[in-house]
Coordinates of C-alpha atoms in Angstrom, one line a residue:
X1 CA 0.0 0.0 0.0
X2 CA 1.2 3.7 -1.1
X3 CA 1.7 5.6 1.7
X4 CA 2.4 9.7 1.4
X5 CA 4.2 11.6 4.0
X6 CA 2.5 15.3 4.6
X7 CA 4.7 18.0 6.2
X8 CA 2.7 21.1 4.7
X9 CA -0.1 23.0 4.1
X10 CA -2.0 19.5 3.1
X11 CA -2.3 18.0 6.4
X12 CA -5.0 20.6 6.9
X13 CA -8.1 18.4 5.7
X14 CA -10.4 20.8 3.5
X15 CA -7.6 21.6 1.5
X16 CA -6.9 17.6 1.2
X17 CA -10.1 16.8 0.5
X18 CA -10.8 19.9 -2.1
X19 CA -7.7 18.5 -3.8
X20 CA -9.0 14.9 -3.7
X21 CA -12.3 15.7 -4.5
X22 CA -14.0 13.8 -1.8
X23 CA -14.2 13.8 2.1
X24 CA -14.1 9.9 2.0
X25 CA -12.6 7.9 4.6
X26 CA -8.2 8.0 4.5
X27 CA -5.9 6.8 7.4
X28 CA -4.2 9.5 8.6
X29 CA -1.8 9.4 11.2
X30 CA 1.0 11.7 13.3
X31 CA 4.4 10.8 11.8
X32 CA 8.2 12.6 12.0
X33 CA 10.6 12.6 9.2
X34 CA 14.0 12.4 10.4
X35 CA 17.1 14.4 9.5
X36 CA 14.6 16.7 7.8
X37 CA 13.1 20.4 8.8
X38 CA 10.3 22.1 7.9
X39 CA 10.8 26.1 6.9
X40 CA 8.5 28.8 5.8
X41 CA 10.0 30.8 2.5
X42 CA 10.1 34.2 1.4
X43 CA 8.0 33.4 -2.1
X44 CA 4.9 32.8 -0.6
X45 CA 2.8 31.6 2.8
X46 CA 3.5 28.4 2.6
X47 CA 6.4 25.6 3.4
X48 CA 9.1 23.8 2.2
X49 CA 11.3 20.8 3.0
X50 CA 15.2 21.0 3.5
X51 CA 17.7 17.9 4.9
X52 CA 19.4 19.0 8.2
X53 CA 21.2 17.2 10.6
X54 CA 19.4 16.5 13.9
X55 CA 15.9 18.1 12.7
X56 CA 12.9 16.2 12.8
X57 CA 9.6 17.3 10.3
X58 CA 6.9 16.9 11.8
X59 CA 3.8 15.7 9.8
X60 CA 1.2 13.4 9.0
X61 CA 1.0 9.8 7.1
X62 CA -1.9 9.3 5.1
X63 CA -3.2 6.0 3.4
X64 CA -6.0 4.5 2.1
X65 CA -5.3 6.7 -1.3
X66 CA -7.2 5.0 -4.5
X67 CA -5.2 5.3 -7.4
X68 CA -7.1 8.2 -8.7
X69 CA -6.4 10.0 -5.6
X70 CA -2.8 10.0 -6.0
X71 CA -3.9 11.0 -9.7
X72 CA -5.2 14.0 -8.3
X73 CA -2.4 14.4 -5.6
X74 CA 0.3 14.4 -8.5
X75 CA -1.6 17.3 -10.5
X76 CA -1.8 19.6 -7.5
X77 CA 1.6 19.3 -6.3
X78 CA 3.1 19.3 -9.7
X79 CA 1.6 22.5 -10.5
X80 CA 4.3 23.9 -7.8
X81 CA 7.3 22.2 -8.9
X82 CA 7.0 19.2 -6.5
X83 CA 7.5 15.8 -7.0
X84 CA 7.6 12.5 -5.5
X85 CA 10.7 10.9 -3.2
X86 CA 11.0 8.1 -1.2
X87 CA 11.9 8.8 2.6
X88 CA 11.7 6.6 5.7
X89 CA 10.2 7.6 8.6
X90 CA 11.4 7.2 12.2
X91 CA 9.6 4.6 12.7
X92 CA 11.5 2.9 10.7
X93 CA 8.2 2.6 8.4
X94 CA 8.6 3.7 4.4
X95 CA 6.8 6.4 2.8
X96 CA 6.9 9.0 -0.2
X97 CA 6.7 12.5 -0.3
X98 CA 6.4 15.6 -2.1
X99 CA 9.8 17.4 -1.9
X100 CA 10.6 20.7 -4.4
X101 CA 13.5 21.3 -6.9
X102 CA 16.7 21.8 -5.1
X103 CA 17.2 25.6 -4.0
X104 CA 13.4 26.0 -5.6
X105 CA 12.5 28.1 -2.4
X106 CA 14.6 30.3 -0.2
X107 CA 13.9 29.5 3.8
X108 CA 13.1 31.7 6.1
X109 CA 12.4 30.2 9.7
X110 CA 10.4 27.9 11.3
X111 CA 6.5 27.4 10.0
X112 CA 3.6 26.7 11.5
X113 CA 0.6 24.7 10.3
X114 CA -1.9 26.7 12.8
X115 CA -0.8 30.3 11.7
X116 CA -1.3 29.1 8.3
X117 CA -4.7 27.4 9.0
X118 CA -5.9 30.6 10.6
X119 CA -4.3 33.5 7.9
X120 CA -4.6 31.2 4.5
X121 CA -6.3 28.0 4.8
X122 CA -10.1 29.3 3.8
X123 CA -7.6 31.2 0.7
X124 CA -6.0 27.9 -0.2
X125 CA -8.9 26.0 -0.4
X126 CA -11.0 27.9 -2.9
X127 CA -7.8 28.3 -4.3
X128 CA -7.1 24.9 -4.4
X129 CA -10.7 24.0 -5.6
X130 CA -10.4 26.1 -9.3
X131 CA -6.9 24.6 -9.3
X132 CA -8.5 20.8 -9.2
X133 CA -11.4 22.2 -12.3
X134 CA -8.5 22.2 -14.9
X135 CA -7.5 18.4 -14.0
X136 CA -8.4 17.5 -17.0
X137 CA -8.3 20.3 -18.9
X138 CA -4.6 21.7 -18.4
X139 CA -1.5 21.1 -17.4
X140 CA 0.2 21.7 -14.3
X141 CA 2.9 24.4 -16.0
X142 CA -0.3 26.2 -16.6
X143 CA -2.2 26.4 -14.1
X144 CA 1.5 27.2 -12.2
X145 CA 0.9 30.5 -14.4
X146 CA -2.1 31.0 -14.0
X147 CA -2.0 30.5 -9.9
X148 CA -1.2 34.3 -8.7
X149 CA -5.0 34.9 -10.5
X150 CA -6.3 31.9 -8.6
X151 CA -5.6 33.1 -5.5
X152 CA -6.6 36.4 -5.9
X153 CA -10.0 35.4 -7.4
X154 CA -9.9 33.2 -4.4
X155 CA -9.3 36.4 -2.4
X156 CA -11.8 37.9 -3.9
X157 CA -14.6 35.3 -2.8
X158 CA -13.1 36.3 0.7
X159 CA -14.2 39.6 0.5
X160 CA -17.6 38.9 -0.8
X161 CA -19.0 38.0 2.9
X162 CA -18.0 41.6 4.2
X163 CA -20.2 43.4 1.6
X164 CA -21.7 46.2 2.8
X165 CA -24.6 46.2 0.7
X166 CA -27.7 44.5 -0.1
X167 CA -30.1 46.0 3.0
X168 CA -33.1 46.3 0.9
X169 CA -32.8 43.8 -1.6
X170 CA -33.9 40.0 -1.4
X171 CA -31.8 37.9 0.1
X172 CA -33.6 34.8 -1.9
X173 CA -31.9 31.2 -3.2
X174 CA -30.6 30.0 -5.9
X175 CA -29.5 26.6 -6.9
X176 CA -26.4 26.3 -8.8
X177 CA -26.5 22.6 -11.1
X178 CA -23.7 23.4 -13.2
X179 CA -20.5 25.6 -13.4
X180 CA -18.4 25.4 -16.6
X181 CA -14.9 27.0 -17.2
X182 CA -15.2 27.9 -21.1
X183 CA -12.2 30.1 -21.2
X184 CA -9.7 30.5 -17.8
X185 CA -6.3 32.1 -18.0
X186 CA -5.3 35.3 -17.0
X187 CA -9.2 36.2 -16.3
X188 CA -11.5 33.7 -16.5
X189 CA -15.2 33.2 -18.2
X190 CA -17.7 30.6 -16.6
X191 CA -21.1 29.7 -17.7
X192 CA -23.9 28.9 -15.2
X193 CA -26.2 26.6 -15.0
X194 CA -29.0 28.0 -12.4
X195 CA -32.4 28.7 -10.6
X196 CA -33.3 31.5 -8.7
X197 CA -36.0 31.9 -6.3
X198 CA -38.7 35.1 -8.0
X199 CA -40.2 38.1 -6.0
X200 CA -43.6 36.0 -5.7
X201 CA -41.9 33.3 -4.0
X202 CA -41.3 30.5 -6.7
X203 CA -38.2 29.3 -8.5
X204 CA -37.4 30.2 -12.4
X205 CA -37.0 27.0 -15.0
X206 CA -32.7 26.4 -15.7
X207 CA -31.3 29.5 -17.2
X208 CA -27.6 29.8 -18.7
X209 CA -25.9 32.5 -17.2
X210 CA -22.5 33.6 -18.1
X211 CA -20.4 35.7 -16.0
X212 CA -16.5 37.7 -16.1
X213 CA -14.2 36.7 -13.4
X214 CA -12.0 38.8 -12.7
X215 CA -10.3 39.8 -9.2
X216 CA -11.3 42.7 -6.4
X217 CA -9.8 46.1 -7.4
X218 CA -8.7 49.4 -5.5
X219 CA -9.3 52.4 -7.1
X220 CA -7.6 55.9 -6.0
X221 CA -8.1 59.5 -7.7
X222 CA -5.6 61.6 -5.9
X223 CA -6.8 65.4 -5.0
X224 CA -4.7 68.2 -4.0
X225 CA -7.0 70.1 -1.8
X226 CA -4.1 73.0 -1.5
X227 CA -3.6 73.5 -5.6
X228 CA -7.7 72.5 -6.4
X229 CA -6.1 69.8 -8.6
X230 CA -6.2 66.0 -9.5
X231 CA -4.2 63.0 -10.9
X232 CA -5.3 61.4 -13.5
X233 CA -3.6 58.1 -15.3
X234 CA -3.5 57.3 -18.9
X235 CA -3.0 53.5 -20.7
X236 CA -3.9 51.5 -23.2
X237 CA -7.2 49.7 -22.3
X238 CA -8.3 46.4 -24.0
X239 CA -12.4 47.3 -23.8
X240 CA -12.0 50.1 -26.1
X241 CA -9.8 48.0 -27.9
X242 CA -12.5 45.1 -28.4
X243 CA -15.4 48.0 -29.1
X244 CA -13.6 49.5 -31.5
X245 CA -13.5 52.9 -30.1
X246 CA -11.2 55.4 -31.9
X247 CA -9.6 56.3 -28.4
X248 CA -7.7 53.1 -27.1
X249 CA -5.8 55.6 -24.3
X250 CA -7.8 56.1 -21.2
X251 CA -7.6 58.7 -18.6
X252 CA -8.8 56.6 -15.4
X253 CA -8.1 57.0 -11.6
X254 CA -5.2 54.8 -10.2
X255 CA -6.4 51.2 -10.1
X256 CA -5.0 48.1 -9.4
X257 CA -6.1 44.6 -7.9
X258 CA -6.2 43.3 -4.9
X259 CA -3.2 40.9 -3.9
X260 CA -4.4 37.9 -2.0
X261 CA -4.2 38.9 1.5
X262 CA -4.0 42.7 0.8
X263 CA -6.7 45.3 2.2
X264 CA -7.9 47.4 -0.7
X265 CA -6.7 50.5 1.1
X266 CA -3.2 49.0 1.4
X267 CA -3.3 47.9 -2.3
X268 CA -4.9 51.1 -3.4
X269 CA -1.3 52.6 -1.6
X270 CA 1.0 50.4 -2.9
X271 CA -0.7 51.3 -7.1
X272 CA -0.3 54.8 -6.5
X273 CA 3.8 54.3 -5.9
X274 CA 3.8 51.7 -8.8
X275 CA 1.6 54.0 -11.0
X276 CA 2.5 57.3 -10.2
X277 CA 5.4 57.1 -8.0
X278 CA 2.9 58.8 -6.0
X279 CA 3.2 58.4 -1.5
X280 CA -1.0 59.1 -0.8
X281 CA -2.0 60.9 2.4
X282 CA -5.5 60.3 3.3
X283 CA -7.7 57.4 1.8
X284 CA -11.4 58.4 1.7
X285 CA -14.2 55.9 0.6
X286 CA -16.2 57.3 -2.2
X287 CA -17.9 53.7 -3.3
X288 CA -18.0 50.1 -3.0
X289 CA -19.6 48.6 -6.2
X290 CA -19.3 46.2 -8.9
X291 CA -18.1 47.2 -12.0
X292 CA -21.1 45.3 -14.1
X293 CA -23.0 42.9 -11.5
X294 CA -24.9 41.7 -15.0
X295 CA -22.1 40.0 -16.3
X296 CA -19.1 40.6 -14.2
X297 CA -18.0 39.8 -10.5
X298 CA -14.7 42.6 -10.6
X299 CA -15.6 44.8 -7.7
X300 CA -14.2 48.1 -6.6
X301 CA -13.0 49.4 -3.8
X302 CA -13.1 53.4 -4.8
X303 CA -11.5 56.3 -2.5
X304 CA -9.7 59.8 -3.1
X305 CA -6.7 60.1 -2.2
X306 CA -5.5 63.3 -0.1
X307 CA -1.8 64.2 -1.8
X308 CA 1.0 66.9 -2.7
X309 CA 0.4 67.3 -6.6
X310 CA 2.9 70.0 -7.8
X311 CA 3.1 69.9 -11.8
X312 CA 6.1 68.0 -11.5
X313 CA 4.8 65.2 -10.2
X314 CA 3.3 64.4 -13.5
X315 CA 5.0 61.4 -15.9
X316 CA 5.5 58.0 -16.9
X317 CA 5.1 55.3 -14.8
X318 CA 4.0 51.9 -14.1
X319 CA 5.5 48.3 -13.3
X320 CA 7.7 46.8 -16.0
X321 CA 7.6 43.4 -14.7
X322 CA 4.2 43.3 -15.8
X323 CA 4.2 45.6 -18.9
X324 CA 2.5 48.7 -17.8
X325 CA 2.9 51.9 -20.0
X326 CA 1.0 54.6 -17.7
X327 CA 1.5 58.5 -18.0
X328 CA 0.1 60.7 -15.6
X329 CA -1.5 64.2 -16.0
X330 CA -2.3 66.8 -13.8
X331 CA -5.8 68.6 -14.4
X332 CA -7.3 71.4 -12.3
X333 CA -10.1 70.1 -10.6
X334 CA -12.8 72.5 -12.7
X335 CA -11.6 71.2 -16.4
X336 CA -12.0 67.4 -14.8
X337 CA -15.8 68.4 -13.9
X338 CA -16.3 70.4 -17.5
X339 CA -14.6 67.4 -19.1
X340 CA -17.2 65.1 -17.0
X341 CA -20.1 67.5 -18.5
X342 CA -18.9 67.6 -21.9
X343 CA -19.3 63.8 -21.7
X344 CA -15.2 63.3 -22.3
X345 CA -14.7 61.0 -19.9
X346 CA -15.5 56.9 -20.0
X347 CA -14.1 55.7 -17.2
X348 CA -17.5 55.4 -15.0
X349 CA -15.1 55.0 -11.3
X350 CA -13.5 58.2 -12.1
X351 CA -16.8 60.0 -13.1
X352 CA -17.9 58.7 -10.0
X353 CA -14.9 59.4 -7.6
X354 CA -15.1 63.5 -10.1
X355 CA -19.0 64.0 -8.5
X356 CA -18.5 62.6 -5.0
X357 CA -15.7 64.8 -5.0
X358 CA -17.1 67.9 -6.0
X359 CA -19.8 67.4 -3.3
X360 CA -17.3 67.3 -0.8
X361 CA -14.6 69.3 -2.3
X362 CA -15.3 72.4 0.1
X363 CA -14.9 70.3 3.1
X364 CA -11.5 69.0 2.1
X365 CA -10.4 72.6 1.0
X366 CA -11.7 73.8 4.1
X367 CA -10.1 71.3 6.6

């Protein structure tokens, strides 16, 4: 009988059995792998394996694995770079586990399988769940690419249970029968299978629903309440693009998503330095809203953003690791407002942030 040693974030069982597909019945017992130590690395939040004299990894031994299991096992863990090794235990009893590349990781300290559990196993197990939908479908050195959007869709899902809205509107069921994955790779497009409950009570036949997913994203328009003036960004935007508008450069507020594990104020921050090269002062919350709830979960977190905005501070921009072009303009607040009137503006959160600020503009100038 195959037996796997488990000295990560595995031996917490939702993510096993959203990997596995099942909550059946396994053995799983307390083992230590001698010679061996467990570390956290600086890549991500979660662990690796490393030989060193007089350690002992702590873990688990599971068996009871069908054939398909491991199957399944093999697909996940490949997707990082892991692959199977046979160790003994100190028990003397033999095993094999899921080691990664030499020097793949670069430790840092001792891990613990609690603080994991408690700051990224509900992430990791969504995560985990899209990762297990492309089985079939793809192969681990893709979905390896396509993980960092995983996790933050996963992230996303997260932040749907602290919305703030939704006070006067039905809070009515809806049972889900299907969920297909059409097209997933940097975003991803899934088609629904569904019934929803109607205002008078009763449930609608199976409709086909199709919906966008894309990840949470923060949203900053940066004010100078000294100089009466604002940033805006400019970039090549894809929608246009596909619409064939004549105007493929946008002028939007600074927008990026959400990191897994990142607060959208902290993320709204850390754009605004990659975008702008731009430090923000103040973060006030101007909206929380979905982009298109019709067809699209990508929500926003909007704010503006108290700064110093001298004429210098306008320029190119933008993270090259991930082929951003951005130049940055600074407008007197009054031409942003005409240019909102004159109907020259199509980004709708920056028409929105331009009219929540010019109600409280006197109030900011003022203080």
């Amino acid at each position: 009988m195959r037996c796997l040693f488990l000295f990560g974030t595995l031996q917490h069982r939702p993510l096993l059995d959203a990997v596995l597909g099942h909550s059946n019945d396994v053995t799983i017992a307390a083992a230590v792998l001698p010679g061996f130590a467990v570390q956290a690395v600086a890549e991500g939040p979660f662990p690796t394996i490393m030989a060193q004299d007089g350690a002992r990894a702590e873990g688990a031994v599971i068996s009871g694995l069908t054939p398909d299991d491991h199957a399944r096992l093999g697909f996940y863990e490949a997707a990082f770079g892991y692959a199977l090794v046979a160790v003994t235990l100190e028990n003397g009893d033999t095993a094999e586990a899921y080691f990664p590349q030499s020097d793949m990781w670069t430790p840092q300290g001792a891990w613990s399988l609690d603080d994991w559990i408690r700051d990224w196993g509900e992430l990791s197990v969504r995560a985990a769940t899209e990762v297990m939908h492309y089985l079939h479908s793809k192969r681990p050195h893709e979905v390896a690419g396509m993980f960092p959007m995983i996790r933050a869709r996963a992230w996303s899902q997260i932040n749907a249970k602290q919305s703030r809205h939704g006070a006067m509107t039905l809070m009515g069921d809806t049972q889900i029968d299907a969920v297909r994955r059409p097209y997933a790779h940097y975003f991803a497009l899934e088609e629904y299978d569904l019934r929803h409950q109607r205002f008078d009570g009763t449930m609608t036949p199976q409709v086909e629903r199709a919906v966008f997913r894309a990840p949470d994203a923060a949203l900053v328009l940066p004010y100078d309440p000294v100089r009466d003036c604002v940033m805006l960004v400019e970039q090549m935007r894809m929608g246009p693009l596909a619409r064939g508008d004549r105007a493929l450069w946008q002028l939007e507020p600074i927008a990026g998503r959400l990191d897994p594990g990142e607060a959208p104020e902290a993320a709204a921050r850390r754009e605004a330095v990659e975008e702008a090269g731009l430090e923000m002062g103040e973060l006030i919350a101007v909206a929380e809203t979905y982009c298109s709830p019709g067809n699209s979960s990508e929500f926003y977190y909007i704010y503006v953003g108290l700064a110093d905005l001298p004429e210098r501070a306008a320029g190119l921009g933008g993270e090259e690791a991930e082929d951003e072009d951005i130049r940055s303009h600074i407008l007197p607040f009054e031409q942003l407002m005409q240019m909102c009137d004159d109907l020259l503006v199509a980004n709708a959160p920056l028409v929105m942030a331009a009219y929540w600020l010019d109600r409280h503009r006197a109030r900011l100038r003022k203080a």
